[in-house]
JSON list of C-alpha atoms in Angstrom, two decimals:
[
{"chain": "A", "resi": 5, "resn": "UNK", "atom": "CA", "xyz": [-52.69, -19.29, -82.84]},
{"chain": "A", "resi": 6, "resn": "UNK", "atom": "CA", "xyz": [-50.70, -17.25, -80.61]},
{"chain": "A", "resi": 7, "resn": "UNK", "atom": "CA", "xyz": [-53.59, -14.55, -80.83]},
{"chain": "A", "resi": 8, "resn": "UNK", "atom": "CA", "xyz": [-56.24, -16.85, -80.12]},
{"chain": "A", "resi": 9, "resn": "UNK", "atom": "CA", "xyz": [-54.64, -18.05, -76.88]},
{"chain": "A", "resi": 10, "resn": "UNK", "atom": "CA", "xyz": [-53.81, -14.64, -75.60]},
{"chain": "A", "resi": 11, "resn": "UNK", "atom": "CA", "xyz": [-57.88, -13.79, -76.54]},
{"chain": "A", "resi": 12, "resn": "UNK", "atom": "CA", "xyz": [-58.78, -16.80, -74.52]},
{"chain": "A", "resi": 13, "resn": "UNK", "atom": "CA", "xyz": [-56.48, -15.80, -71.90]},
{"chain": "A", "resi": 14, "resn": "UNK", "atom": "CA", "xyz": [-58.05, -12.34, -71.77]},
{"chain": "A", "resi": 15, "resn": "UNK", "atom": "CA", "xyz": [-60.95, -13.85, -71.05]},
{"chain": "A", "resi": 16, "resn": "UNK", "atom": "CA", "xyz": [-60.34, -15.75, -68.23]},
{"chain": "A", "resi": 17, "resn": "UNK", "atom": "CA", "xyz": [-58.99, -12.54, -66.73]},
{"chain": "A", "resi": 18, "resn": "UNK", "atom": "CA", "xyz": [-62.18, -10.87, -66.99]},
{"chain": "A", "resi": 19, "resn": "UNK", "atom": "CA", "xyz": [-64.41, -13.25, -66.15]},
{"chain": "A", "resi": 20, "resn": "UNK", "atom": "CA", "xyz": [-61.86, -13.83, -63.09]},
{"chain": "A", "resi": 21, "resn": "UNK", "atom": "CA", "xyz": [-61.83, -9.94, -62.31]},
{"chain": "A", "resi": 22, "resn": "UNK", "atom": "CA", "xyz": [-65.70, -9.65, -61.98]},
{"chain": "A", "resi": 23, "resn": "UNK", "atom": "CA", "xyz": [-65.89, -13.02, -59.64]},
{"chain": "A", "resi": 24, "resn": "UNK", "atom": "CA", "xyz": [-63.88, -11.34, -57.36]},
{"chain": "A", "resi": 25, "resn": "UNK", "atom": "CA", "xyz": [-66.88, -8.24, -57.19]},
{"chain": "A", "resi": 26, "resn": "UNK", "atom": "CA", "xyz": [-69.64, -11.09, -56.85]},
{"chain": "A", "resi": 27, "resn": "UNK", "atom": "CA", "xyz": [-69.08, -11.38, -53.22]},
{"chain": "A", "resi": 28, "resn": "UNK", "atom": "CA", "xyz": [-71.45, -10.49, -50.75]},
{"chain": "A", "resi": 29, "resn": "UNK", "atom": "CA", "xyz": [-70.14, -8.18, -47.86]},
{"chain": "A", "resi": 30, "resn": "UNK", "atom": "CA", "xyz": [-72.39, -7.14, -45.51]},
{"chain": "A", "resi": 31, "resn": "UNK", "atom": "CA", "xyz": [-70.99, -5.61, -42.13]},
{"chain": "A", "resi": 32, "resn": "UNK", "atom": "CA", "xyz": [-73.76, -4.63, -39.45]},
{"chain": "A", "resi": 33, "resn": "UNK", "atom": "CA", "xyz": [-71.79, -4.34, -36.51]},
{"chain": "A", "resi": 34, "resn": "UNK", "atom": "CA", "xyz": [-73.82, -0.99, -35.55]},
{"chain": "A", "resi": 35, "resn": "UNK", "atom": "CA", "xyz": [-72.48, -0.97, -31.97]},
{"chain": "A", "resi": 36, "resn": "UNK", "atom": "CA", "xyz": [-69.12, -1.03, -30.78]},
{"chain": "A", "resi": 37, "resn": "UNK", "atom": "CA", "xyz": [-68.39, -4.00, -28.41]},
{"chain": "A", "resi": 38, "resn": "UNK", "atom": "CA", "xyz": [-68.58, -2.00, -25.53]},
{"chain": "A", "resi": 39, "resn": "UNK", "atom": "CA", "xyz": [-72.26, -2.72, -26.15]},
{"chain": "A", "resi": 40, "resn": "UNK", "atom": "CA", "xyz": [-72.40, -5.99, -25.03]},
{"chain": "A", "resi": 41, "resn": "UNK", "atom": "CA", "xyz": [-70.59, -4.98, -21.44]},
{"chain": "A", "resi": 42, "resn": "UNK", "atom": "CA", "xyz": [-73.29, -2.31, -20.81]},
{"chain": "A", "resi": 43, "resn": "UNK", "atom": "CA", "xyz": [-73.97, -3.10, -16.95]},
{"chain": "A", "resi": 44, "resn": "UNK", "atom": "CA", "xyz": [-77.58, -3.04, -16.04]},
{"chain": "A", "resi": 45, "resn": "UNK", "atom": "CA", "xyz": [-79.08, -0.34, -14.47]},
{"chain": "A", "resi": 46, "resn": "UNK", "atom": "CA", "xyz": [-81.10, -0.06, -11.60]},
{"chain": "A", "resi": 47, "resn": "UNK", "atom": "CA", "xyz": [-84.45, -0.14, -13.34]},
{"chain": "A", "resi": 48, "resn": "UNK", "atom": "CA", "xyz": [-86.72, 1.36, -10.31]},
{"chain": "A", "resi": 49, "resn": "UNK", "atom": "CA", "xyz": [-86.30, 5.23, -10.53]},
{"chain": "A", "resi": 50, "resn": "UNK", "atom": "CA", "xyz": [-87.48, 7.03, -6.97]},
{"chain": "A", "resi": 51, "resn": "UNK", "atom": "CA", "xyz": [-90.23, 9.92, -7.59]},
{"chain": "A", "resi": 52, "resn": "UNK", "atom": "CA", "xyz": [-87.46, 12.49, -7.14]},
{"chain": "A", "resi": 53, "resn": "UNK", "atom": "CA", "xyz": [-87.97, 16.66, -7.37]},
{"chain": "A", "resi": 54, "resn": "UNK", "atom": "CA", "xyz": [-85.12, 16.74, -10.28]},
{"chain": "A", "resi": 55, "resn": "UNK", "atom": "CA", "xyz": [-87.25, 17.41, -13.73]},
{"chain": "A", "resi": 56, "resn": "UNK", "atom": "CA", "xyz": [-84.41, 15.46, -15.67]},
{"chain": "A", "resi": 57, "resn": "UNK", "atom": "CA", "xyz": [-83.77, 11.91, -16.77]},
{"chain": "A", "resi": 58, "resn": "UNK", "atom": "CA", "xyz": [-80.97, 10.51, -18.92]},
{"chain": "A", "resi": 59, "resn": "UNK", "atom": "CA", "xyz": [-81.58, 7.66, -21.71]},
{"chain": "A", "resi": 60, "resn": "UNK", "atom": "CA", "xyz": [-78.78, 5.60, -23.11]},
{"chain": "A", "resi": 61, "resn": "UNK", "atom": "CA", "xyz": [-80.31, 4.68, -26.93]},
{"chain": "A", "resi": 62, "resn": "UNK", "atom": "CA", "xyz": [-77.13, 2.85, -27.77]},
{"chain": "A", "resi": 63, "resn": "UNK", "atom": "CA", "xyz": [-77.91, 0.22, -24.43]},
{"chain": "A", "resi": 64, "resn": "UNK", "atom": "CA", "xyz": [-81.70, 0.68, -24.90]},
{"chain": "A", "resi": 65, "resn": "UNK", "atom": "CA", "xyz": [-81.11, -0.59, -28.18]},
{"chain": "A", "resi": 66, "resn": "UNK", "atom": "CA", "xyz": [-78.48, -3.39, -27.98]},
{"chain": "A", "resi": 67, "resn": "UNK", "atom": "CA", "xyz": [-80.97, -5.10, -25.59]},
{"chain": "A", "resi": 68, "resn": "UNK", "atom": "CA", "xyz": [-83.93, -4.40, -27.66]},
{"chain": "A", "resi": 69, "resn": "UNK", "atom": "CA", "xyz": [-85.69, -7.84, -28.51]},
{"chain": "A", "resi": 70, "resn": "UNK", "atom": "CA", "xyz": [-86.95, -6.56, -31.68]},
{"chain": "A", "resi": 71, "resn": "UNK", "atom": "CA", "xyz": [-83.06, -5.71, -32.81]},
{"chain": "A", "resi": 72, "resn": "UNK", "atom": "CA", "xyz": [-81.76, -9.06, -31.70]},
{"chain": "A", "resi": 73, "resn": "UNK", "atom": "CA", "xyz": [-84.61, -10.44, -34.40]},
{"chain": "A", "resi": 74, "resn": "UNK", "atom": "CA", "xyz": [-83.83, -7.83, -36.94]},
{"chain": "A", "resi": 75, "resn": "UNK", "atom": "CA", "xyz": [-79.95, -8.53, -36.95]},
{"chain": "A", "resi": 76, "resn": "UNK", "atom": "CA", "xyz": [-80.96, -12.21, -37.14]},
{"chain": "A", "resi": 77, "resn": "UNK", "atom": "CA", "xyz": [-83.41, -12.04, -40.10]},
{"chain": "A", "resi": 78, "resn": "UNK", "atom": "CA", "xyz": [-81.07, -9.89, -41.70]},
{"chain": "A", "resi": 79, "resn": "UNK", "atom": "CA", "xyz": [-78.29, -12.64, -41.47]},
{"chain": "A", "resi": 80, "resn": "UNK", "atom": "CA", "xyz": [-80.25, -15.46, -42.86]},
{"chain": "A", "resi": 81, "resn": "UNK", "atom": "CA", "xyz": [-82.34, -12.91, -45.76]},
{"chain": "A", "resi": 82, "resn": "UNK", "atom": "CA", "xyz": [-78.37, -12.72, -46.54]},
{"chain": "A", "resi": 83, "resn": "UNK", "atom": "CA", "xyz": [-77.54, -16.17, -46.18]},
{"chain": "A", "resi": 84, "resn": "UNK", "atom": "CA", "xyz": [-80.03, -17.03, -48.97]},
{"chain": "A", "resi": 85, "resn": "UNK", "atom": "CA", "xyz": [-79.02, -14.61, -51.12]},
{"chain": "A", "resi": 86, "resn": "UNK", "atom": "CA", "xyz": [-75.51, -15.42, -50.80]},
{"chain": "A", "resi": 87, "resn": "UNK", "atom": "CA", "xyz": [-76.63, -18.80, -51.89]},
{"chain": "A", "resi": 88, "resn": "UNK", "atom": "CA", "xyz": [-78.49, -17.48, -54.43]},
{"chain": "A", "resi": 89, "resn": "UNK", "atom": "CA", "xyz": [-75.45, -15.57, -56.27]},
{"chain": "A", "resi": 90, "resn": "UNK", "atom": "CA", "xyz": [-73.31, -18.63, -55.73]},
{"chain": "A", "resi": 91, "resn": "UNK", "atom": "CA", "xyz": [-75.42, -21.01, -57.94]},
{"chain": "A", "resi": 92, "resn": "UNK", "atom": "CA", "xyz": [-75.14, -17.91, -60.47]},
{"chain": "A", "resi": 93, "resn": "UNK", "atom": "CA", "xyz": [-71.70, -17.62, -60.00]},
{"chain": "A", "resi": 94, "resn": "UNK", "atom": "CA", "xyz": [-71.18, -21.15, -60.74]},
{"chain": "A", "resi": 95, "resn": "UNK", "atom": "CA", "xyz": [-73.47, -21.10, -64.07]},
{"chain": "A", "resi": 96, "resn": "UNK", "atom": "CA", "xyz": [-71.64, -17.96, -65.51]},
{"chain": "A", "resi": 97, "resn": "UNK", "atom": "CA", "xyz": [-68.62, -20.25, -64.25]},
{"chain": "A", "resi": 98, "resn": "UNK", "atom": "CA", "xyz": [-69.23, -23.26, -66.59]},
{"chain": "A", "resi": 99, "resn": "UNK", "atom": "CA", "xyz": [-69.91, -20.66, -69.41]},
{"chain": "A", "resi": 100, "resn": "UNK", "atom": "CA", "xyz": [-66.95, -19.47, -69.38]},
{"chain": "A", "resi": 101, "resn": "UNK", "atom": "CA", "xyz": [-65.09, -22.74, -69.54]},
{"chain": "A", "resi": 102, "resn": "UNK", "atom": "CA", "xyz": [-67.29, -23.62, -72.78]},
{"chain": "A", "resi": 103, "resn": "UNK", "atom": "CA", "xyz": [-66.64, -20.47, -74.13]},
{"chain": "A", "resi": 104, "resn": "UNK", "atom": "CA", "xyz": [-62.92, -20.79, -73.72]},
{"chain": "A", "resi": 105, "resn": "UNK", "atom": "CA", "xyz": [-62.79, -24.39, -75.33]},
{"chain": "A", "resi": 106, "resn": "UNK", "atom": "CA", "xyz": [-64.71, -22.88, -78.46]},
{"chain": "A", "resi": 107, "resn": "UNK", "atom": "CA", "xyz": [-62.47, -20.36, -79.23]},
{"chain": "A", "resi": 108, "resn": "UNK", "atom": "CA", "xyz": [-60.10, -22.57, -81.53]},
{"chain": "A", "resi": 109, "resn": "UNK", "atom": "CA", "xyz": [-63.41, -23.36, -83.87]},
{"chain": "A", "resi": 110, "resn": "UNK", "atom": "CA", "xyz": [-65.03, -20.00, -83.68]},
{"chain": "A", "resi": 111, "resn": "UNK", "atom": "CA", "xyz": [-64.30, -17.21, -86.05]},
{"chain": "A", "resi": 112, "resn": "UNK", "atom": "CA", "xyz": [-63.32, -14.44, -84.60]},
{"chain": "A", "resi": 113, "resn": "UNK", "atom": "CA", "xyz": [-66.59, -12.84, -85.34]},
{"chain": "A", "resi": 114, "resn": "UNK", "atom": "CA", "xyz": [-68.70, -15.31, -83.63]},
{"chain": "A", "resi": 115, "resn": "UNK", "atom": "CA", "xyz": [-66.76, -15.54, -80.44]},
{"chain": "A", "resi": 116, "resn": "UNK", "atom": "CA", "xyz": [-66.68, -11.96, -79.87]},
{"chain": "A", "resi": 117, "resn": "UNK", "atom": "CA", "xyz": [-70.58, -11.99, -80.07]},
{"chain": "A", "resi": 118, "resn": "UNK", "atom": "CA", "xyz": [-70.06, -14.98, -77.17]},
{"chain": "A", "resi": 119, "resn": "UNK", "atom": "CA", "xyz": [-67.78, -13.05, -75.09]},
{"chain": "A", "resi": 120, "resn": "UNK", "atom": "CA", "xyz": [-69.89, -9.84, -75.46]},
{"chain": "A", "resi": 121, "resn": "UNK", "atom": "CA", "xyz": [-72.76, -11.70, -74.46]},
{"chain": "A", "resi": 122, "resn": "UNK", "atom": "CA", "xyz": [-70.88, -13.60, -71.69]},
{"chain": "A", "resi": 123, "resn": "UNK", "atom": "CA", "xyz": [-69.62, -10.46, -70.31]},
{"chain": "A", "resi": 124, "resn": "UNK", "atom": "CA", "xyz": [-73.05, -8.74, -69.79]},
{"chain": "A", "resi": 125, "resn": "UNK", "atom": "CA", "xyz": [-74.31, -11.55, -67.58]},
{"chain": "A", "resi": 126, "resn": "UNK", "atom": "CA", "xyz": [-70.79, -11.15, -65.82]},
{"chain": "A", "resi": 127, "resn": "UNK", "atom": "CA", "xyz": [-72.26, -7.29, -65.63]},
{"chain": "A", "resi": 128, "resn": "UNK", "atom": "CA", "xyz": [-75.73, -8.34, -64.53]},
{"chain": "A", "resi": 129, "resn": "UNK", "atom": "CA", "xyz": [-74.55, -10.70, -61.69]},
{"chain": "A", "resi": 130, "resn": "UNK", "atom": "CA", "xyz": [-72.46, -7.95, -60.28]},
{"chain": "A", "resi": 131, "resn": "UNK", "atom": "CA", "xyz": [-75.25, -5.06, -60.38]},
{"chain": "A", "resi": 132, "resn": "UNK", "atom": "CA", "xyz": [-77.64, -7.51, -58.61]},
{"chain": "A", "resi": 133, "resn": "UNK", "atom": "CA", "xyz": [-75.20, -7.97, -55.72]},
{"chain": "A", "resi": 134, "resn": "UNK", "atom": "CA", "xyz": [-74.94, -4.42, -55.87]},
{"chain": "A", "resi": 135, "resn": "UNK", "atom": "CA", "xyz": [-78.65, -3.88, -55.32]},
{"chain": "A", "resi": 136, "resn": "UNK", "atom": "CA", "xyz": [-79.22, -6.60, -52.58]},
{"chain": "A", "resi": 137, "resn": "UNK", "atom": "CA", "xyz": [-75.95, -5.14, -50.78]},
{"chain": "A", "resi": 138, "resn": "UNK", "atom": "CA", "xyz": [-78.15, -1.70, -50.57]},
{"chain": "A", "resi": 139, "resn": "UNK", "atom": "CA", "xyz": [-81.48, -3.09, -50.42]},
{"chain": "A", "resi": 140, "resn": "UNK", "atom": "CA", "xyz": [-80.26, -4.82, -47.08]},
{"chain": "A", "resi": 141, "resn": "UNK", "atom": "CA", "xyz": [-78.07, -1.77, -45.76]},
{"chain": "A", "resi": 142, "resn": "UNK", "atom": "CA", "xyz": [-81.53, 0.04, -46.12]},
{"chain": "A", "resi": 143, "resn": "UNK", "atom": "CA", "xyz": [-83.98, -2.45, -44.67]},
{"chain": "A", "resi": 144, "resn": "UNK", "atom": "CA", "xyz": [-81.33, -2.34, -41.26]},
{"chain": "A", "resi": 145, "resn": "UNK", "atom": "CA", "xyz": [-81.63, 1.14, -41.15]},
{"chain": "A", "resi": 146, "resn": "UNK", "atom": "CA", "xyz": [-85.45, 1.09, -41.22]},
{"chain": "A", "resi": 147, "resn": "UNK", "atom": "CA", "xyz": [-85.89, -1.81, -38.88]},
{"chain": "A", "resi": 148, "resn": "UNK", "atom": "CA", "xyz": [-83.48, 0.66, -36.65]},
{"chain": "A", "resi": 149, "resn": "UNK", "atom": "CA", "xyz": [-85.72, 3.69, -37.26]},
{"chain": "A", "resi": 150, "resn": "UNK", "atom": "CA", "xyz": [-89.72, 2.14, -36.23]},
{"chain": "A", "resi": 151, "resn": "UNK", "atom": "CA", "xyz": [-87.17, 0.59, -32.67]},
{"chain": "A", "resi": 152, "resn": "UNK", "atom": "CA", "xyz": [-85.80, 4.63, -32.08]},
{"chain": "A", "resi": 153, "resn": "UNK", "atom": "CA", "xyz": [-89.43, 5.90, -32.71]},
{"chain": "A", "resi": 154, "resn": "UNK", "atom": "CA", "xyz": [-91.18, 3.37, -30.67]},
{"chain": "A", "resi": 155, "resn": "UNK", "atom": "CA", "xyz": [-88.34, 4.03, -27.94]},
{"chain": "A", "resi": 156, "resn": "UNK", "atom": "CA", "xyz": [-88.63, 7.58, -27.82]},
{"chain": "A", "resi": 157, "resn": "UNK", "atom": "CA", "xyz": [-92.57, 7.15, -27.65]},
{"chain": "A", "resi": 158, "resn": "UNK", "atom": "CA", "xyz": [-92.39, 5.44, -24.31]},
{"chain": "A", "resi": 159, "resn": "UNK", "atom": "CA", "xyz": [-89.27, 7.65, -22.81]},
{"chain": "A", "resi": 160, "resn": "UNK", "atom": "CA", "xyz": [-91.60, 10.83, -23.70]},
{"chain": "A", "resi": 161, "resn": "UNK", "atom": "CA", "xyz": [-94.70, 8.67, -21.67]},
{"chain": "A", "resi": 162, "resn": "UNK", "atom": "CA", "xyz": [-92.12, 8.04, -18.91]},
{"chain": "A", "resi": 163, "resn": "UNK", "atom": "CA", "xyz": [-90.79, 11.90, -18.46]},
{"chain": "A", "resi": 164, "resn": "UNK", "atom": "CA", "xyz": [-94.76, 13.09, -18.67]},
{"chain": "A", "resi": 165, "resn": "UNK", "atom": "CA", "xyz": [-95.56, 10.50, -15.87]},
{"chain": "A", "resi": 166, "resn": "UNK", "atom": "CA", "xyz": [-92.72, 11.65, -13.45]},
{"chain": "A", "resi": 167, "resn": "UNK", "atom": "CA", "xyz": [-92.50, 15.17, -14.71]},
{"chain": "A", "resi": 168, "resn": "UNK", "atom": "CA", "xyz": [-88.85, 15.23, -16.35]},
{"chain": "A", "resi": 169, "resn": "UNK", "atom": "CA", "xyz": [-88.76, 18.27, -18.34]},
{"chain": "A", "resi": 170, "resn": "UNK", "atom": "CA", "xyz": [-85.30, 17.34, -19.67]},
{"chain": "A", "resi": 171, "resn": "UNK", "atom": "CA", "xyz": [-84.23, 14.05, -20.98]},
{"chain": "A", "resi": 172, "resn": "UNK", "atom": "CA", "xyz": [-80.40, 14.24, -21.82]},
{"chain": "A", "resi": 173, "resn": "UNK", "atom": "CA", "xyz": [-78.55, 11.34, -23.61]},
{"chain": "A", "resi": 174, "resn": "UNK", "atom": "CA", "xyz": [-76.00, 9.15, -20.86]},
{"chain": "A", "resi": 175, "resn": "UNK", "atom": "CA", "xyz": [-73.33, 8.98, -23.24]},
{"chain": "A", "resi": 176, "resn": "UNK", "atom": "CA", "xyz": [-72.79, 12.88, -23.59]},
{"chain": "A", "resi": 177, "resn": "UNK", "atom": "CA", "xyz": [-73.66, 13.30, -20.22]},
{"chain": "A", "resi": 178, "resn": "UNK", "atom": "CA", "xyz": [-70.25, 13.47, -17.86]},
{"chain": "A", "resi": 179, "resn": "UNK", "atom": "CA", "xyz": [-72.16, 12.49, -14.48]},
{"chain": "A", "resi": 180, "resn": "UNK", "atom": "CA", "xyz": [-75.55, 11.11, -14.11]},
{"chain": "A", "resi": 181, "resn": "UNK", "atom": "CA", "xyz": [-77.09, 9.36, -10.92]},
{"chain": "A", "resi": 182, "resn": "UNK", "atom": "CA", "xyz": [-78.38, 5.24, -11.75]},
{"chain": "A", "resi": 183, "resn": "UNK", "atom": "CA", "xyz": [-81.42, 6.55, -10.37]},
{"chain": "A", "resi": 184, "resn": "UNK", "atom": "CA", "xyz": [-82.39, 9.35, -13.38]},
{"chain": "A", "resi": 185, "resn": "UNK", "atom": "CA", "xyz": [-81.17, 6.69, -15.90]},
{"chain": "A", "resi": 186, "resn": "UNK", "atom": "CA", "xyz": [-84.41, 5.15, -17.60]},
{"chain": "A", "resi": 187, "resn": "UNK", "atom": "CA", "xyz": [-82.56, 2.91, -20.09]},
{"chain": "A", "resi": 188, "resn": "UNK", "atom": "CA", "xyz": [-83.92, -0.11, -18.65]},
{"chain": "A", "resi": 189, "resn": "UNK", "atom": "CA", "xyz": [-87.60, 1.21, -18.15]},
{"chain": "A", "resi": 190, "resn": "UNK", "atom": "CA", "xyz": [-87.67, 2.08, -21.22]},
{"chain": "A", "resi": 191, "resn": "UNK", "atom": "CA", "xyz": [-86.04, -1.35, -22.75]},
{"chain": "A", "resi": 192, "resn": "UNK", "atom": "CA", "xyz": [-88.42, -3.62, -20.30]},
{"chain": "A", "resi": 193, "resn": "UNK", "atom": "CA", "xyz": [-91.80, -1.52, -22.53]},
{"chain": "A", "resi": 194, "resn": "UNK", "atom": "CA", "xyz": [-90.08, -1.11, -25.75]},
{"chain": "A", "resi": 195, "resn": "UNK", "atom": "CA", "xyz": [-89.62, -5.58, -25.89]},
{"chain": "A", "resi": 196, "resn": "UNK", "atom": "CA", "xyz": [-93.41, -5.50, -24.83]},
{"chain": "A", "resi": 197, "resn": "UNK", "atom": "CA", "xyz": [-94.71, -3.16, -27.10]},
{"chain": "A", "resi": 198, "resn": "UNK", "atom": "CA", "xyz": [-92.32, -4.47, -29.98]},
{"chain": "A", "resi": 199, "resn": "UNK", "atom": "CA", "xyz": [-90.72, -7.81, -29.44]},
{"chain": "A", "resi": 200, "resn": "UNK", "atom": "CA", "xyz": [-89.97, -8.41, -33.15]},
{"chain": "A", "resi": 201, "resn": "UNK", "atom": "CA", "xyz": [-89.29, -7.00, -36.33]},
{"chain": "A", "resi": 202, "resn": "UNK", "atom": "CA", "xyz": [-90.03, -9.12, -39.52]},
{"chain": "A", "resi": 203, "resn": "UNK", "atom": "CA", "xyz": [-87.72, -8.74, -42.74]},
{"chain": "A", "resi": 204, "resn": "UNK", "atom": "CA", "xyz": [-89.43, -10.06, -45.89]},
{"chain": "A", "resi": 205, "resn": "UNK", "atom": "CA", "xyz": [-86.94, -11.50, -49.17]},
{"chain": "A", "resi": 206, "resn": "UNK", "atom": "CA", "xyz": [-87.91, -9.91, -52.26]},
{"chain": "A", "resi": 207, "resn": "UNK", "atom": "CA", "xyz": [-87.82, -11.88, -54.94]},
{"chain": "A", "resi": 208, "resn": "UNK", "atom": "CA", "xyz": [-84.66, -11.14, -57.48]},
{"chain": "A", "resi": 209, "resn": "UNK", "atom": "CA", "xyz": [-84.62, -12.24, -61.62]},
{"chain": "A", "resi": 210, "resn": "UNK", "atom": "CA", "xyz": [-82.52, -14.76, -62.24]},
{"chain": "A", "resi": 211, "resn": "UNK", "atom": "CA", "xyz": [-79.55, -14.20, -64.57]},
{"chain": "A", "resi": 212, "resn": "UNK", "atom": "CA", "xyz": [-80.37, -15.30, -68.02]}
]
């Protein structure tokens, strides 16, 4: 008898061990807070004999349009799936509680084959968070990548128009003048060319 409760207890360990993996944590905080503080620029640069220009791609893209919507599709894709794993977590939950309460008229055979079982959809659960946390972590970074690209397109359309043959980045740049900063040129075209990104929810299995 003793065994069987310490078996049962065992249980409830691991089932109470792997719950605490089936959590969703997604951090996105890209930018530093000094993000949000970024004063605006002067965004009319004079036709000036200097061939240089300085971007700051941190600013250009904390006020990118198109990376407000990404963050914000990202949060709610999340959202769902969080909700999505908790209605798992509950099933696998209520399992586990049945399975406990059978152990007193189970052989020992047959609740090992119960337990075994249970444990792999324990398993299952946890390698699907795994693979939304990533899937997520890599649709950010992608969303991130076609804003950069399209940024850089219109900075290189900018410096061709006024003749900058350099283009250095503000934040390794000691001193710069407002007027050779094209942040905000180049964030006023990038939210026309590219207001929004769209994030699309694949479709996971659910647990058996």
């Amino acid at each position: 008898m003793i065994k069987q409760k310490h078996s049962a207890s065992m249980l409830v360990h691991y089932f109470k061990k792997f719950l605490l993996v089936i959590i969703l944590t997604f951090n996105f905080n890209i930018f530093n807070s000094a993000l949000a503080n970024e004063d605006k620029k002067n965004d009319k640069i004079d036709n000036i004999n200097f061939p240089a220009a300085v971007i700051d791609m941190k600013a250009v893209l904390a006020k990118s349009s198109a990376f407000s919507t990404l963050q914000k599709e990202i949060q709610k894709v999340e959202k769902n799936y969080k909700e999505e794993i908790k209605k798992e977590e509950d099933i696998l939950k209520k399992e586990q509680e049945s399975l406990v309460s059978q152990k007193s008229v189970l052989s020992n055979e047959e609740f090992k084959q119960k337990e075994d079982a249970f444990k792999q959809k324990v398993n299952k659960v946890q390698a699907k968070v795994e693979k939304i946390r990533r899937e997520l972590e890599s649709t950010m970074a992608k969303g991130m990548q076609i804003i950069q690209q399209e940024a850089v397109k219109h900075m290189k359309e900018i410096a061709a128009k006024k003749g900058y043959l350099l283009v250095f980045d503000a934040n390794t740049t000691v001193i710069s003048a407002d007027r050779i900063n094209i942040s905000n040129i180049v964030v006023d075209k990038l939210n026309k060319s590219l207001p929004k990104i769209s994030v699309e929810k694949k479709k996971e299995k659910k647990v058996d």
